[in-house]
JSON list of C-alpha atoms in Angstrom, two decimals:
[
{"chain": "A", "resi": 5, "resn": "MET", "atom": "CA", "xyz": [110.39, 91.28, 103.61]},
{"chain": "A", "resi": 6, "resn": "SER", "atom": "CA", "xyz": [107.50, 90.16, 105.80]},
{"chain": "A", "resi": 7, "resn": "GLY", "atom": "CA", "xyz": [105.42, 91.54, 108.62]},
{"chain": "A", "resi": 8, "resn": "VAL", "atom": "CA", "xyz": [102.65, 94.05, 109.26]},
{"chain": "A", "resi": 9, "resn": "LEU", "atom": "CA", "xyz": [100.83, 95.56, 106.28]},
{"chain": "A", "resi": 10, "resn": "PRO", "atom": "CA", "xyz": [97.53, 97.40, 106.92]},
{"chain": "A", "resi": 11, "resn": "LEU", "atom": "CA", "xyz": [94.97, 96.79, 104.17]},
{"chain": "A", "resi": 12, "resn": "ALA", "atom": "CA", "xyz": [91.73, 98.65, 103.60]},
{"chain": "A", "resi": 13, "resn": "LEU", "atom": "CA", "xyz": [88.44, 97.66, 101.99]},
{"chain": "A", "resi": 14, "resn": "GLU", "atom": "CA", "xyz": [86.01, 99.87, 100.09]},
{"chain": "A", "resi": 15, "resn": "LYS", "atom": "CA", "xyz": [85.56, 103.33, 101.66]},
{"chain": "A", "resi": 16, "resn": "ALA", "atom": "CA", "xyz": [88.17, 102.57, 104.33]},
{"chain": "A", "resi": 17, "resn": "THR", "atom": "CA", "xyz": [90.80, 103.26, 101.64]},
{"chain": "A", "resi": 18, "resn": "ARG", "atom": "CA", "xyz": [89.93, 106.93, 102.17]},
{"chain": "A", "resi": 19, "resn": "ALA", "atom": "CA", "xyz": [91.63, 106.76, 105.56]},
{"chain": "A", "resi": 20, "resn": "LEU", "atom": "CA", "xyz": [94.82, 104.98, 104.49]},
{"chain": "A", "resi": 21, "resn": "LYS", "atom": "CA", "xyz": [97.03, 108.06, 104.22]},
{"chain": "A", "resi": 22, "resn": "PRO", "atom": "CA", "xyz": [97.36, 108.61, 107.99]},
{"chain": "A", "resi": 23, "resn": "LEU", "atom": "CA", "xyz": [98.51, 104.98, 108.29]},
{"chain": "A", "resi": 24, "resn": "ILE", "atom": "CA", "xyz": [100.97, 105.36, 105.43]},
{"chain": "A", "resi": 25, "resn": "ASP", "atom": "CA", "xyz": [102.35, 108.48, 107.11]},
{"chain": "A", "resi": 26, "resn": "SER", "atom": "CA", "xyz": [102.69, 106.80, 110.53]},
{"chain": "A", "resi": 27, "resn": "ASP", "atom": "CA", "xyz": [105.96, 105.62, 112.09]},
{"chain": "A", "resi": 28, "resn": "LYS", "atom": "CA", "xyz": [107.18, 102.13, 111.27]},
{"chain": "A", "resi": 29, "resn": "GLU", "atom": "CA", "xyz": [109.11, 99.59, 113.35]},
{"chain": "A", "resi": 30, "resn": "TYR", "atom": "CA", "xyz": [111.39, 96.96, 111.81]},
{"chain": "A", "resi": 31, "resn": "VAL", "atom": "CA", "xyz": [113.48, 94.03, 112.92]},
{"chain": "A", "resi": 32, "resn": "CYS", "atom": "CA", "xyz": [116.40, 93.81, 110.52]},
{"chain": "A", "resi": 33, "resn": "LEU", "atom": "CA", "xyz": [119.28, 91.42, 110.00]},
{"chain": "A", "resi": 34, "resn": "MET", "atom": "CA", "xyz": [122.34, 93.31, 108.81]},
{"chain": "A", "resi": 35, "resn": "ARG", "atom": "CA", "xyz": [125.36, 91.36, 107.52]},
{"chain": "A", "resi": 36, "resn": "LEU", "atom": "CA", "xyz": [128.76, 93.01, 107.74]},
{"chain": "A", "resi": 37, "resn": "HIS", "atom": "CA", "xyz": [131.39, 92.30, 105.11]},
{"chain": "A", "resi": 38, "resn": "GLY", "atom": "CA", "xyz": [134.22, 92.33, 107.62]},
{"chain": "A", "resi": 39, "resn": "ASP", "atom": "CA", "xyz": [134.98, 91.76, 111.29]},
{"chain": "A", "resi": 40, "resn": "VAL", "atom": "CA", "xyz": [134.17, 94.66, 113.62]},
{"chain": "A", "resi": 41, "resn": "ASP", "atom": "CA", "xyz": [134.34, 94.90, 117.40]},
{"chain": "A", "resi": 42, "resn": "GLU", "atom": "CA", "xyz": [130.90, 94.70, 119.01]},
{"chain": "A", "resi": 43, "resn": "ARG", "atom": "CA", "xyz": [131.46, 97.88, 120.97]},
{"chain": "A", "resi": 44, "resn": "GLU", "atom": "CA", "xyz": [132.21, 99.81, 117.77]},
{"chain": "A", "resi": 45, "resn": "ILE", "atom": "CA", "xyz": [129.08, 98.45, 116.11]},
{"chain": "A", "resi": 46, "resn": "ARG", "atom": "CA", "xyz": [126.92, 99.70, 118.95]},
{"chain": "A", "resi": 47, "resn": "GLU", "atom": "CA", "xyz": [128.63, 103.11, 118.97]},
{"chain": "A", "resi": 48, "resn": "VAL", "atom": "CA", "xyz": [128.20, 103.63, 115.23]},
{"chain": "A", "resi": 49, "resn": "LEU", "atom": "CA", "xyz": [124.55, 102.54, 115.28]},
{"chain": "A", "resi": 50, "resn": "GLY", "atom": "CA", "xyz": [123.92, 105.07, 118.04]},
{"chain": "A", "resi": 51, "resn": "GLN", "atom": "CA", "xyz": [125.22, 107.81, 115.76]},
{"chain": "A", "resi": 52, "resn": "PHE", "atom": "CA", "xyz": [122.43, 107.05, 113.28]},
{"chain": "A", "resi": 53, "resn": "GLN", "atom": "CA", "xyz": [119.72, 107.72, 115.86]},
{"chain": "A", "resi": 54, "resn": "GLY", "atom": "CA", "xyz": [118.01, 111.05, 115.14]},
{"chain": "A", "resi": 55, "resn": "GLU", "atom": "CA", "xyz": [117.62, 112.90, 111.84]},
{"chain": "A", "resi": 56, "resn": "ILE", "atom": "CA", "xyz": [119.66, 111.53, 108.94]},
{"chain": "A", "resi": 57, "resn": "TYR", "atom": "CA", "xyz": [120.04, 112.24, 105.24]},
{"chain": "A", "resi": 58, "resn": "GLN", "atom": "CA", "xyz": [119.07, 109.35, 103.03]},
{"chain": "A", "resi": 59, "resn": "ARG", "atom": "CA", "xyz": [118.90, 108.86, 99.27]},
{"chain": "A", "resi": 60, "resn": "PRO", "atom": "CA", "xyz": [116.56, 106.01, 98.20]},
{"chain": "A", "resi": 61, "resn": "PRO", "atom": "CA", "xyz": [118.33, 102.99, 96.63]},
{"chain": "A", "resi": 62, "resn": "LEU", "atom": "CA", "xyz": [118.39, 102.35, 92.89]},
{"chain": "A", "resi": 63, "resn": "ARG", "atom": "CA", "xyz": [115.45, 99.96, 93.11]},
{"chain": "A", "resi": 64, "resn": "SER", "atom": "CA", "xyz": [112.82, 102.09, 94.81]},
{"chain": "A", "resi": 65, "resn": "SER", "atom": "CA", "xyz": [109.34, 103.46, 94.12]},
{"chain": "A", "resi": 66, "resn": "VAL", "atom": "CA", "xyz": [110.25, 107.12, 94.68]},
{"chain": "A", "resi": 67, "resn": "LYS", "atom": "CA", "xyz": [112.49, 109.71, 93.08]},
{"chain": "A", "resi": 68, "resn": "ARG", "atom": "CA", "xyz": [116.15, 109.32, 94.09]},
{"chain": "A", "resi": 69, "resn": "VAL", "atom": "CA", "xyz": [116.71, 112.63, 95.84]},
{"chain": "A", "resi": 70, "resn": "ARG", "atom": "CA", "xyz": [118.33, 113.18, 99.22]},
{"chain": "A", "resi": 71, "resn": "ARG", "atom": "CA", "xyz": [115.72, 113.35, 101.98]},
{"chain": "A", "resi": 72, "resn": "ILE", "atom": "CA", "xyz": [115.71, 113.85, 105.73]},
{"chain": "A", "resi": 73, "resn": "ARG", "atom": "CA", "xyz": [114.36, 110.93, 107.73]},
{"chain": "A", "resi": 74, "resn": "LYS", "atom": "CA", "xyz": [114.26, 110.40, 111.48]},
{"chain": "A", "resi": 75, "resn": "ILE", "atom": "CA", "xyz": [115.44, 107.27, 113.28]},
{"chain": "A", "resi": 76, "resn": "TYR", "atom": "CA", "xyz": [113.53, 107.48, 116.56]},
{"chain": "A", "resi": 77, "resn": "LYS", "atom": "CA", "xyz": [115.22, 104.48, 118.11]},
{"chain": "A", "resi": 78, "resn": "ILE", "atom": "CA", "xyz": [117.69, 101.88, 116.98]},
{"chain": "A", "resi": 79, "resn": "GLU", "atom": "CA", "xyz": [118.85, 99.05, 119.22]},
{"chain": "A", "resi": 80, "resn": "VAL", "atom": "CA", "xyz": [120.93, 95.91, 118.88]},
{"chain": "A", "resi": 81, "resn": "ILE", "atom": "CA", "xyz": [119.06, 92.70, 119.68]},
{"chain": "A", "resi": 82, "resn": "GLU", "atom": "CA", "xyz": [121.93, 90.28, 119.04]},
{"chain": "A", "resi": 83, "resn": "ILE", "atom": "CA", "xyz": [125.34, 90.12, 117.39]},
{"chain": "A", "resi": 84, "resn": "GLU", "atom": "CA", "xyz": [126.78, 86.84, 116.12]},
{"chain": "A", "resi": 85, "resn": "GLU", "atom": "CA", "xyz": [130.06, 87.17, 114.23]},
{"chain": "A", "resi": 86, "resn": "ARG", "atom": "CA", "xyz": [129.22, 89.38, 111.22]},
{"chain": "A", "resi": 87, "resn": "ASP", "atom": "CA", "xyz": [125.43, 89.19, 111.64]},
{"chain": "A", "resi": 88, "resn": "VAL", "atom": "CA", "xyz": [123.76, 92.05, 113.52]},
{"chain": "A", "resi": 89, "resn": "LEU", "atom": "CA", "xyz": [120.09, 91.73, 114.46]},
{"chain": "A", "resi": 90, "resn": "LEU", "atom": "CA", "xyz": [118.62, 95.13, 115.24]},
{"chain": "A", "resi": 91, "resn": "ARG", "atom": "CA", "xyz": [115.28, 96.82, 115.88]},
{"chain": "A", "resi": 92, "resn": "ALA", "atom": "CA", "xyz": [114.50, 100.32, 114.61]},
{"chain": "A", "resi": 93, "resn": "ARG", "atom": "CA", "xyz": [111.56, 102.71, 114.82]},
{"chain": "A", "resi": 94, "resn": "VAL", "atom": "CA", "xyz": [111.70, 105.10, 111.90]},
{"chain": "A", "resi": 95, "resn": "ASP", "atom": "CA", "xyz": [109.89, 107.71, 109.84]},
{"chain": "A", "resi": 96, "resn": "PRO", "atom": "CA", "xyz": [107.73, 106.45, 106.98]},
{"chain": "A", "resi": 97, "resn": "GLY", "atom": "CA", "xyz": [109.74, 106.25, 103.78]},
{"chain": "A", "resi": 98, "resn": "THR", "atom": "CA", "xyz": [112.95, 105.22, 105.53]},
{"chain": "A", "resi": 99, "resn": "TYR", "atom": "CA", "xyz": [114.81, 102.50, 103.61]},
{"chain": "A", "resi": 100, "resn": "MET", "atom": "CA", "xyz": [116.32, 99.98, 105.98]},
{"chain": "A", "resi": 101, "resn": "ARG", "atom": "CA", "xyz": [118.45, 98.40, 103.26]},
{"chain": "A", "resi": 102, "resn": "LYS", "atom": "CA", "xyz": [120.01, 101.81, 102.59]},
{"chain": "A", "resi": 103, "resn": "LEU", "atom": "CA", "xyz": [120.51, 102.31, 106.31]},
{"chain": "A", "resi": 104, "resn": "CYS", "atom": "CA", "xyz": [122.43, 99.03, 106.48]},
{"chain": "A", "resi": 105, "resn": "VAL", "atom": "CA", "xyz": [124.65, 100.10, 103.59]},
{"chain": "A", "resi": 106, "resn": "ASP", "atom": "CA", "xyz": [125.35, 103.46, 105.25]},
{"chain": "A", "resi": 107, "resn": "VAL", "atom": "CA", "xyz": [126.16, 101.81, 108.59]},
{"chain": "A", "resi": 108, "resn": "GLY", "atom": "CA", "xyz": [128.59, 99.51, 106.78]},
{"chain": "A", "resi": 109, "resn": "TYR", "atom": "CA", "xyz": [130.37, 102.47, 105.20]},
{"chain": "A", "resi": 110, "resn": "ALA", "atom": "CA", "xyz": [130.60, 104.16, 108.61]},
{"chain": "A", "resi": 111, "resn": "LEU", "atom": "CA", "xyz": [132.15, 100.99, 110.04]},
{"chain": "A", "resi": 112, "resn": "GLY", "atom": "CA", "xyz": [134.59, 100.78, 107.15]},
{"chain": "A", "resi": 113, "resn": "VAL", "atom": "CA", "xyz": [133.70, 97.21, 106.15]},
{"chain": "A", "resi": 114, "resn": "GLU", "atom": "CA", "xyz": [130.51, 97.66, 104.07]},
{"chain": "A", "resi": 115, "resn": "ALA", "atom": "CA", "xyz": [127.27, 95.83, 104.84]},
{"chain": "A", "resi": 116, "resn": "HIS", "atom": "CA", "xyz": [123.95, 94.77, 103.38]},
{"chain": "A", "resi": 117, "resn": "MET", "atom": "CA", "xyz": [120.48, 93.91, 104.62]},
{"chain": "A", "resi": 118, "resn": "GLU", "atom": "CA", "xyz": [119.97, 90.16, 104.78]},
{"chain": "A", "resi": 119, "resn": "GLU", "atom": "CA", "xyz": [116.39, 89.98, 106.12]},
{"chain": "A", "resi": 120, "resn": "LEU", "atom": "CA", "xyz": [113.67, 92.44, 107.13]},
{"chain": "A", "resi": 121, "resn": "ARG", "atom": "CA", "xyz": [110.43, 92.19, 109.05]},
{"chain": "A", "resi": 122, "resn": "ARG", "atom": "CA", "xyz": [108.03, 95.06, 109.74]},
{"chain": "A", "resi": 123, "resn": "THR", "atom": "CA", "xyz": [106.77, 94.60, 113.28]},
{"chain": "A", "resi": 124, "resn": "LYS", "atom": "CA", "xyz": [104.64, 97.73, 113.57]},
{"chain": "A", "resi": 125, "resn": "SER", "atom": "CA", "xyz": [102.87, 100.20, 111.28]},
{"chain": "A", "resi": 126, "resn": "GLY", "atom": "CA", "xyz": [101.13, 103.03, 113.09]},
{"chain": "A", "resi": 127, "resn": "ILE", "atom": "CA", "xyz": [98.97, 101.54, 115.83]},
{"chain": "A", "resi": 128, "resn": "PHE", "atom": "CA", "xyz": [99.04, 98.05, 114.28]},
{"chain": "A", "resi": 129, "resn": "ASP", "atom": "CA", "xyz": [101.60, 95.50, 115.40]},
{"chain": "A", "resi": 130, "resn": "GLU", "atom": "CA", "xyz": [102.09, 91.75, 115.06]},
{"chain": "A", "resi": 131, "resn": "LYS", "atom": "CA", "xyz": [99.87, 91.04, 118.08]},
{"chain": "A", "resi": 132, "resn": "THR", "atom": "CA", "xyz": [96.90, 92.79, 116.46]},
{"chain": "A", "resi": 133, "resn": "SER", "atom": "CA", "xyz": [97.51, 91.44, 112.94]},
{"chain": "A", "resi": 134, "resn": "PHE", "atom": "CA", "xyz": [96.24, 88.38, 111.10]},
{"chain": "A", "resi": 135, "resn": "ASP", "atom": "CA", "xyz": [97.83, 86.14, 108.48]},
{"chain": "A", "resi": 136, "resn": "LEU", "atom": "CA", "xyz": [96.34, 84.97, 105.19]},
{"chain": "A", "resi": 137, "resn": "TYR", "atom": "CA", "xyz": [95.19, 81.73, 106.78]},
{"chain": "A", "resi": 138, "resn": "ASP", "atom": "CA", "xyz": [93.03, 83.77, 109.18]},
{"chain": "A", "resi": 139, "resn": "VAL", "atom": "CA", "xyz": [91.58, 85.72, 106.24]},
{"chain": "A", "resi": 140, "resn": "TYR", "atom": "CA", "xyz": [90.86, 82.51, 104.32]},
{"chain": "A", "resi": 141, "resn": "GLU", "atom": "CA", "xyz": [89.14, 80.97, 107.33]},
{"chain": "A", "resi": 142, "resn": "ALA", "atom": "CA", "xyz": [87.08, 84.12, 107.88]},
{"chain": "A", "resi": 143, "resn": "ALA", "atom": "CA", "xyz": [85.94, 84.12, 104.24]},
{"chain": "A", "resi": 144, "resn": "TYR", "atom": "CA", "xyz": [85.11, 80.41, 104.40]},
{"chain": "A", "resi": 145, "resn": "GLU", "atom": "CA", "xyz": [83.05, 80.84, 107.56]},
{"chain": "A", "resi": 146, "resn": "LEU", "atom": "CA", "xyz": [81.30, 83.90, 106.15]},
{"chain": "A", "resi": 147, "resn": "LYS", "atom": "CA", "xyz": [80.06, 81.86, 103.19]},
{"chain": "A", "resi": 148, "resn": "LYS", "atom": "CA", "xyz": [78.51, 79.47, 105.70]},
{"chain": "A", "resi": 149, "resn": "GLY", "atom": "CA", "xyz": [76.75, 82.35, 107.44]},
{"chain": "A", "resi": 150, "resn": "ASN", "atom": "CA", "xyz": [79.14, 82.71, 110.39]},
{"chain": "A", "resi": 151, "resn": "GLU", "atom": "CA", "xyz": [80.16, 86.37, 110.60]},
{"chain": "A", "resi": 152, "resn": "GLU", "atom": "CA", "xyz": [82.22, 86.18, 113.81]},
{"chain": "A", "resi": 153, "resn": "PRO", "atom": "CA", "xyz": [85.67, 85.37, 112.26]},
{"chain": "A", "resi": 154, "resn": "ALA", "atom": "CA", "xyz": [85.19, 88.10, 109.62]},
{"chain": "A", "resi": 155, "resn": "ARG", "atom": "CA", "xyz": [84.29, 90.66, 112.28]},
{"chain": "A", "resi": 156, "resn": "ARG", "atom": "CA", "xyz": [87.46, 89.70, 114.16]},
{"chain": "A", "resi": 157, "resn": "VAL", "atom": "CA", "xyz": [89.70, 90.08, 111.09]},
{"chain": "A", "resi": 158, "resn": "VAL", "atom": "CA", "xyz": [88.08, 93.11, 109.43]},
{"chain": "A", "resi": 159, "resn": "ARG", "atom": "CA", "xyz": [88.08, 95.98, 111.88]},
{"chain": "A", "resi": 160, "resn": "PRO", "atom": "CA", "xyz": [86.11, 99.26, 111.79]},
{"chain": "A", "resi": 161, "resn": "ILE", "atom": "CA", "xyz": [87.79, 102.21, 110.10]},
{"chain": "A", "resi": 162, "resn": "GLU", "atom": "CA", "xyz": [87.67, 104.14, 113.38]},
{"chain": "A", "resi": 163, "resn": "GLU", "atom": "CA", "xyz": [90.11, 101.69, 114.96]},
{"chain": "A", "resi": 164, "resn": "ALA", "atom": "CA", "xyz": [92.83, 102.76, 112.52]},
{"chain": "A", "resi": 165, "resn": "LEU", "atom": "CA", "xyz": [92.28, 106.41, 113.45]},
{"chain": "A", "resi": 166, "resn": "LYS", "atom": "CA", "xyz": [91.87, 106.18, 117.21]},
{"chain": "A", "resi": 167, "resn": "GLU", "atom": "CA", "xyz": [95.25, 107.73, 118.05]},
{"chain": "A", "resi": 168, "resn": "PHE", "atom": "CA", "xyz": [94.50, 110.94, 116.14]},
{"chain": "A", "resi": 169, "resn": "PRO", "atom": "CA", "xyz": [92.87, 113.92, 117.93]},
{"chain": "A", "resi": 170, "resn": "GLN", "atom": "CA", "xyz": [89.14, 114.20, 117.33]},
{"chain": "A", "resi": 171, "resn": "VAL", "atom": "CA", "xyz": [86.72, 117.05, 116.72]},
{"chain": "A", "resi": 172, "resn": "ILE", "atom": "CA", "xyz": [83.14, 116.00, 117.48]},
{"chain": "A", "resi": 173, "resn": "ILE", "atom": "CA", "xyz": [80.46, 117.75, 115.42]},
{"chain": "A", "resi": 174, "resn": "SER", "atom": "CA", "xyz": [76.69, 118.03, 115.65]},
{"chain": "A", "resi": 175, "resn": "ASP", "atom": "CA", "xyz": [74.41, 115.61, 113.81]},
{"chain": "A", "resi": 176, "resn": "ALA", "atom": "CA", "xyz": [73.11, 118.48, 111.68]},
{"chain": "A", "resi": 177, "resn": "ALA", "atom": "CA", "xyz": [76.63, 119.20, 110.38]},
{"chain": "A", "resi": 178, "resn": "VAL", "atom": "CA", "xyz": [77.50, 115.62, 109.35]},
{"chain": "A", "resi": 179, "resn": "ASP", "atom": "CA", "xyz": [75.75, 115.41, 105.98]},
{"chain": "A", "resi": 180, "resn": "PRO", "atom": "CA", "xyz": [76.78, 118.91, 104.82]},
{"chain": "A", "resi": 181, "resn": "VAL", "atom": "CA", "xyz": [80.44, 118.04, 105.56]},
{"chain": "A", "resi": 182, "resn": "CYS", "atom": "CA", "xyz": [80.02, 114.78, 103.60]},
{"chain": "A", "resi": 183, "resn": "ARG", "atom": "CA", "xyz": [78.74, 116.85, 100.66]},
{"chain": "A", "resi": 184, "resn": "GLY", "atom": "CA", "xyz": [81.72, 119.22, 100.67]},
{"chain": "A", "resi": 185, "resn": "MET", "atom": "CA", "xyz": [80.34, 122.06, 102.79]},
{"chain": "A", "resi": 186, "resn": "LYS", "atom": "CA", "xyz": [82.66, 123.89, 105.17]},
{"chain": "A", "resi": 187, "resn": "LEU", "atom": "CA", "xyz": [82.36, 123.20, 108.88]},
{"chain": "A", "resi": 188, "resn": "ARG", "atom": "CA", "xyz": [81.52, 126.18, 111.08]},
{"chain": "A", "resi": 189, "resn": "GLY", "atom": "CA", "xyz": [82.87, 126.68, 114.56]},
{"chain": "A", "resi": 190, "resn": "GLU", "atom": "CA", "xyz": [79.43, 126.70, 116.16]},
{"chain": "A", "resi": 191, "resn": "GLU", "atom": "CA", "xyz": [78.81, 123.18, 114.80]},
{"chain": "A", "resi": 192, "resn": "ILE", "atom": "CA", "xyz": [81.64, 121.76, 116.92]},
{"chain": "A", "resi": 193, "resn": "LEU", "atom": "CA", "xyz": [80.58, 120.01, 120.13]},
{"chain": "A", "resi": 194, "resn": "MET", "atom": "CA", "xyz": [83.88, 118.72, 121.55]},
{"chain": "A", "resi": 195, "resn": "ILE", "atom": "CA", "xyz": [87.56, 119.38, 120.81]},
{"chain": "A", "resi": 196, "resn": "ASP", "atom": "CA", "xyz": [90.62, 117.32, 121.74]},
{"chain": "A", "resi": 197, "resn": "LYS", "atom": "CA", "xyz": [92.95, 119.50, 123.82]},
{"chain": "A", "resi": 198, "resn": "ARG", "atom": "CA", "xyz": [96.01, 118.16, 121.98]},
{"chain": "A", "resi": 199, "resn": "ILE", "atom": "CA", "xyz": [95.04, 120.04, 118.82]},
{"chain": "A", "resi": 200, "resn": "GLN", "atom": "CA", "xyz": [97.35, 122.81, 117.65]},
{"chain": "A", "resi": 201, "resn": "GLU", "atom": "CA", "xyz": [97.46, 124.80, 114.43]},
{"chain": "A", "resi": 202, "resn": "GLY", "atom": "CA", "xyz": [98.35, 122.37, 111.64]},
{"chain": "A", "resi": 203, "resn": "THR", "atom": "CA", "xyz": [97.36, 119.22, 113.58]},
{"chain": "A", "resi": 204, "resn": "GLN", "atom": "CA", "xyz": [95.77, 116.41, 111.58]},
{"chain": "A", "resi": 205, "resn": "VAL", "atom": "CA", "xyz": [92.42, 115.59, 113.15]},
{"chain": "A", "resi": 206, "resn": "VAL", "atom": "CA", "xyz": [89.53, 113.19, 112.71]},
{"chain": "A", "resi": 207, "resn": "VAL", "atom": "CA", "xyz": [86.12, 114.83, 112.36]},
{"chain": "A", "resi": 208, "resn": "ALA", "atom": "CA", "xyz": [83.67, 112.48, 114.08]},
{"chain": "A", "resi": 209, "resn": "THR", "atom": "CA", "xyz": [80.05, 112.14, 115.11]},
{"chain": "A", "resi": 210, "resn": "ARG", "atom": "CA", "xyz": [78.82, 112.00, 118.68]},
{"chain": "A", "resi": 211, "resn": "ARG", "atom": "CA", "xyz": [78.82, 108.18, 118.30]},
{"chain": "A", "resi": 212, "resn": "GLY", "atom": "CA", "xyz": [82.49, 108.20, 117.35]},
{"chain": "A", "resi": 213, "resn": "GLU", "atom": "CA", "xyz": [81.94, 107.50, 113.64]},
{"chain": "A", "resi": 214, "resn": "ALA", "atom": "CA", "xyz": [84.65, 108.95, 111.37]},
{"chain": "A", "resi": 215, "resn": "VAL", "atom": "CA", "xyz": [83.26, 111.64, 109.05]},
{"chain": "A", "resi": 216, "resn": "ALA", "atom": "CA", "xyz": [86.39, 113.18, 107.55]},
{"chain": "A", "resi": 217, "resn": "LEU", "atom": "CA", "xyz": [90.09, 113.89, 107.94]},
{"chain": "A", "resi": 218, "resn": "ALA", "atom": "CA", "xyz": [91.05, 117.52, 108.37]},
{"chain": "A", "resi": 219, "resn": "ILE", "atom": "CA", "xyz": [93.84, 119.91, 109.28]},
{"chain": "A", "resi": 220, "resn": "SER", "atom": "CA", "xyz": [93.24, 122.32, 112.14]},
{"chain": "A", "resi": 221, "resn": "ARG", "atom": "CA", "xyz": [93.62, 125.96, 111.14]},
{"chain": "A", "resi": 222, "resn": "PHE", "atom": "CA", "xyz": [93.73, 127.11, 114.77]},
{"chain": "A", "resi": 223, "resn": "PRO", "atom": "CA", "xyz": [94.81, 125.77, 118.18]},
{"chain": "A", "resi": 224, "resn": "TYR", "atom": "CA", "xyz": [92.40, 124.05, 120.56]},
{"chain": "A", "resi": 225, "resn": "GLY", "atom": "CA", "xyz": [91.09, 127.18, 122.28]},
{"chain": "A", "resi": 226, "resn": "GLU", "atom": "CA", "xyz": [90.22, 129.05, 119.07]},
{"chain": "A", "resi": 227, "resn": "LEU", "atom": "CA", "xyz": [88.51, 126.40, 116.96]},
{"chain": "A", "resi": 228, "resn": "ALA", "atom": "CA", "xyz": [84.91, 126.85, 118.13]},
{"chain": "A", "resi": 229, "resn": "SER", "atom": "CA", "xyz": [85.01, 130.64, 117.72]},
{"chain": "A", "resi": 230, "resn": "ASN", "atom": "CA", "xyz": [86.05, 130.66, 114.04]},
{"chain": "A", "resi": 231, "resn": "ARG", "atom": "CA", "xyz": [83.85, 130.40, 110.96]},
{"chain": "A", "resi": 232, "resn": "GLU", "atom": "CA", "xyz": [86.24, 128.02, 109.15]},
{"chain": "A", "resi": 233, "resn": "PRO", "atom": "CA", "xyz": [88.18, 126.21, 111.89]},
{"chain": "A", "resi": 234, "resn": "LEU", "atom": "CA", "xyz": [89.21, 123.16, 109.82]},
{"chain": "A", "resi": 235, "resn": "GLN", "atom": "CA", "xyz": [90.48, 122.45, 106.35]},
{"chain": "A", "resi": 236, "resn": "ILE", "atom": "CA", "xyz": [88.74, 119.25, 105.29]},
{"chain": "A", "resi": 237, "resn": "LYS", "atom": "CA", "xyz": [91.26, 117.07, 103.44]},
{"chain": "A", "resi": 238, "resn": "ARG", "atom": "CA", "xyz": [89.37, 113.82, 102.91]},
{"chain": "A", "resi": 239, "resn": "VAL", "atom": "CA", "xyz": [85.72, 112.88, 103.44]},
{"chain": "A", "resi": 240, "resn": "ILE", "atom": "CA", "xyz": [85.34, 109.33, 104.76]},
{"chain": "A", "resi": 241, "resn": "MET", "atom": "CA", "xyz": [81.62, 108.92, 105.41]},
{"chain": "A", "resi": 242, "resn": "ASP", "atom": "CA", "xyz": [79.24, 108.60, 102.47]},
{"chain": "A", "resi": 243, "resn": "ALA", "atom": "CA", "xyz": [76.77, 111.44, 101.91]},
{"chain": "A", "resi": 244, "resn": "GLY", "atom": "CA", "xyz": [73.30, 110.43, 103.02]},
{"chain": "A", "resi": 245, "resn": "THR", "atom": "CA", "xyz": [74.51, 108.28, 105.92]},
{"chain": "A", "resi": 246, "resn": "TYR", "atom": "CA", "xyz": [73.07, 110.92, 108.24]},
{"chain": "A", "resi": 247, "resn": "PRO", "atom": "CA", "xyz": [69.78, 112.53, 107.15]},
{"chain": "A", "resi": 248, "resn": "ARG", "atom": "CA", "xyz": [69.88, 116.06, 105.81]},
{"chain": "A", "resi": 249, "resn": "LEU", "atom": "CA", "xyz": [67.93, 118.11, 108.34]},
{"chain": "A", "resi": 250, "resn": "PRO", "atom": "CA", "xyz": [65.33, 120.71, 107.29]},
{"chain": "A", "resi": 251, "resn": "GLY", "atom": "CA", "xyz": [66.92, 124.06, 106.62]},
{"chain": "A", "resi": 252, "resn": "SER", "atom": "CA", "xyz": [70.44, 122.67, 106.13]},
{"chain": "A", "resi": 253, "resn": "ALA", "atom": "CA", "xyz": [72.48, 123.70, 103.08]}
]
């Protein structure tokens, strides 16, 4: 397997879970064990689009129990004899090698995954990614005092979270939230209109700096009027980054 793998440094690891839980896109080479008409291959693959049951393969990092996963889109790129090159956008935790096996059973000839490349993980794709040679060059230039390549390769934590709805809070509320205090509705300055009850949101400063990850306890129109509008799940910013104002908890 090759392709896109988001990596995080230092405190940015606190924001990895939203990336892990994001949709993935793969380009996969499936090899059939028998001859099948191209039209039938396309028809059967179409039947796997949507919610499917899947049990992880024997060699996997999770418990082998049947789970529901969603195939958002699956398309054939090319078919050459028994080799089928396809692209799929799927839920996190979907095993493409197991999908190939299941497709083979549905076709009645069996199949296996020959090659796999992850082309997208969350907002990151191959166009926005860098290889190890880029990382090596950035580190080499950094030792010489040139920060530009490193700044190009290592991106701010906020970039990984930019697709999530934001709740902007006052400067006075930042440090208390970093120290585990609950956020009050009156401390909210701006609210993304996409937010519903149960939505994962990014709590941010007026400058757009990520403070914490949270789950909304109310829809957009009710957040500012509640004493505990958000359930803070993970603090990202270090305490003390913003000064504790006089009179704050």
